[in-house]
Amino acid sequence: MASKKNTIKLQFNSSRNLAPAPESKSVAKIADKYDLFINGKFEKPSSKKYFNTINPANEEKLSSIAEGNGADVNKAVVAARNAYEKIWKKTSAKERSKYIYRIARMIQERARELAVIETLDGGKSIRESRDFDVPTAANHFFYYAGWADKLEYAFPNRKPQSLGVAGQIIPWNFPLLMAAWKIAPALATGNTVVLKPAETTPLTALKLAEIIQEADLPPGVVNIITGAGATGAALVNHPDINKIAFTGSTDVGKIIQKAIAGTNKKATLELGGKAANIIFDDAPLDQAVEGVINGIFFNQGHVCCAGSRLFVQESVYKIVLQKLKDRMESLIVGDPLDKNTDIGAINSKQQLDVIQKYLKIGQQEGADMFQSSCNIPKKGFYCRPTIFTNVAQSNRIAQEEIFGPVLAIQTFRTEDEAIEKANNTPFGLSAGVWTDKGSKIFNMTSKLRAGVIWANTYNKFDPTSPFGGYKESGFGREGGLHGLEGYLKV
Ligand code: ADP
């Protein structure tokens, strides 16, 4: 047994000494300055103000980005309204779908460039942006292109109609993919769009604006305005918006819900999470540990559905903990552009501060902290993969969303105890169950209060399946046939 463990350790250690394998930056064409994309053209902001977007891996400036104010938001909404009334509403569904297919294919053609820019701007590993973000973004456009002329089949006998202008606000964890999640179904259902990317990751949305321009989408059908919270608030409060689609923090989600209360604006809110991964003693343990690692550490834990709480059945707790620690030691934290990197940079200094605050809180609350011993670069924003054991249900690290590579581990004895503990959270976005028994999976999935539950896998996404939460994780579903409904009167 001991010698087996040593062999595994040895393999892991050697994998950390791999020669650097950086992806070339040469494909990434980033302009010095980006304006607002309104009515099919790039326009200077009325504020005349620009802010910097930086590479969180080395803190170097990548570009200056226009800061849209209320006047710019209004211009974009007017452009979207005109495009809706005069063009898009009258465009046949078949024609709409051709434009969406064209955008999908152009994303595929520029996949390498988009992946490198996503990694430079957001800090996520190139493996993640290349193998997940960009192909999944293209797949969303392909998938919804297919629905555009089949809406009557999606909602039989219900005459689905578009809403009008959709205001869409997205976060920094999956910048291009979130834009695709929001734009593709809106266009397929005949709506026009004003989209605001997050202030720390605007570049791939602006590249998407270039693609949309090249695809000859009629001017004003998609408008992309950059800026921070005030720009987003101006969009939410604009009287001529018919729908708000928001993905981001629960705090901002609550502000948005208050702002649109009493208006006719339809809304979908995809907010925070504190997902439970539950490992039973009959689970394939290596597979489960790999799923837990994938669920919380890859993408730096910057995932609303990150499995940030782990519940392990007491009888296998020790072995699971050891396997987790061994696997954590093998993870490579560092240059996101390096193809060997597992955990890239934290998206911003502000987010790193939040994570570090929670590391202190966890220790002050009496939990035991373990971090992998890897080196991290001196410049840039990085966090070692971290686990807390000896965690109580009431601890803030077990209740609040940290949005970083930090896992709170607890134990349980029975199925009922696991369900009770897992459901003891204000959130309800996702969960994971690891067991060999189908009956246990059915029991757990029917009792866990979460919008998405994975069994013996984690963080699997597909354009055909709906995604969304319960409780403070928001409402409405994105993806799949359900994702169409949020953009239609049915
Ligand atoms: P996170 O904590 O993940 O950064 P936020 O909710 O702060 O999430 O941000 C998600 C998106 O919401 C970003 O595009 C951000 O600029 C925008 N945003 C922030 N504050 C507001 C607001 N008051 N109204 C509308 N959008 C906002």
Short mmCIF file of C-alpha atoms in Angstrom, two decimals, residues 128 132 174 272-279 287-299 301-311 401 407 422 428-434 448 450-462 467:
data_model
loop_
_atom_site.label_atom_id
_atom_site.label_comp_id
_atom_site.label_asym_id
_atom_site.label_seq_id
_atom_site.Cartn_x
_atom_site.Cartn_y
_atom_site.Cartn_z
CA GLU A 128 -10.10 25.63 -20.51
CA PHE A 132 -14.42 24.41 -23.32
CA PHE A 174 -17.02 32.82 -18.94
CA GLY A 272 -24.47 32.71 -7.04
CA GLY A 273 -24.08 29.19 -5.77
CA LYS A 274 -22.59 27.05 -3.02
CA ALA A 275 -22.86 23.61 -4.58
CA ALA A 276 -22.50 20.38 -2.64
CA ASN A 277 -20.55 17.46 -4.01
CA ILE A 278 -21.57 14.34 -2.09
CA ILE A 279 -19.39 11.22 -2.03
CA GLN A 287 -13.28 9.19 -10.24
CA ALA A 288 -15.07 11.12 -7.50
CA VAL A 289 -11.90 12.84 -6.35
CA GLU A 290 -11.13 13.83 -9.95
CA GLY A 291 -14.66 15.22 -10.26
CA VAL A 292 -14.27 17.22 -7.06
CA ILE A 293 -10.93 18.62 -8.27
CA ASN A 294 -12.49 19.52 -11.61
CA GLY A 295 -15.52 21.02 -9.88
CA ILE A 296 -13.69 23.45 -7.62
CA PHE A 297 -10.11 23.98 -8.74
CA PHE A 298 -10.18 24.16 -12.51
CA ASN A 299 -11.10 27.62 -13.75
CA GLY A 301 -13.20 28.15 -8.76
CA HIS A 302 -14.62 31.03 -10.82
CA VAL A 303 -17.78 29.10 -11.59
CA CYS A 304 -21.21 29.80 -10.08
CA CYS A 305 -21.88 26.07 -10.02
CA ALA A 306 -18.43 25.26 -8.52
CA GLY A 307 -18.63 22.33 -6.10
CA SER A 308 -17.37 24.44 -3.21
CA ARG A 309 -18.74 22.19 -0.45
CA LEU A 310 -17.74 18.55 -0.23
CA PHE A 311 -19.65 16.03 1.88
CA GLU A 401 -19.93 32.05 -2.06
CA LEU A 407 -13.22 23.77 -0.81
CA ALA A 422 -26.44 19.90 1.42
CA GLY A 428 -29.68 26.21 -5.06
CA LEU A 429 -27.83 26.20 -8.34
CA SER A 430 -26.15 22.81 -8.64
CA ALA A 431 -24.99 19.67 -6.85
CA GLY A 432 -23.08 16.45 -7.51
CA VAL A 433 -23.71 12.92 -6.26
CA TRP A 434 -21.12 10.14 -6.37
CA LEU A 448 -31.64 18.07 -3.29
CA ALA A 450 -30.66 22.52 -6.88
CA GLY A 451 -31.40 23.42 -10.48
CA VAL A 452 -28.76 21.10 -11.95
CA ILE A 453 -27.57 17.84 -10.39
CA TRP A 454 -24.78 15.78 -11.84
CA ALA A 455 -24.37 12.10 -10.95
CA ASN A 456 -20.89 10.54 -11.08
CA THR A 457 -19.63 13.51 -13.06
CA TYR A 458 -19.44 17.27 -12.57
CA ASN A 459 -19.51 20.55 -14.52
CA LYS A 460 -20.76 19.01 -17.73
CA PHE A 461 -22.47 21.47 -20.07
CA ASP A 462 -24.30 21.15 -23.30
CA PHE A 467 -29.29 25.57 -16.58
#
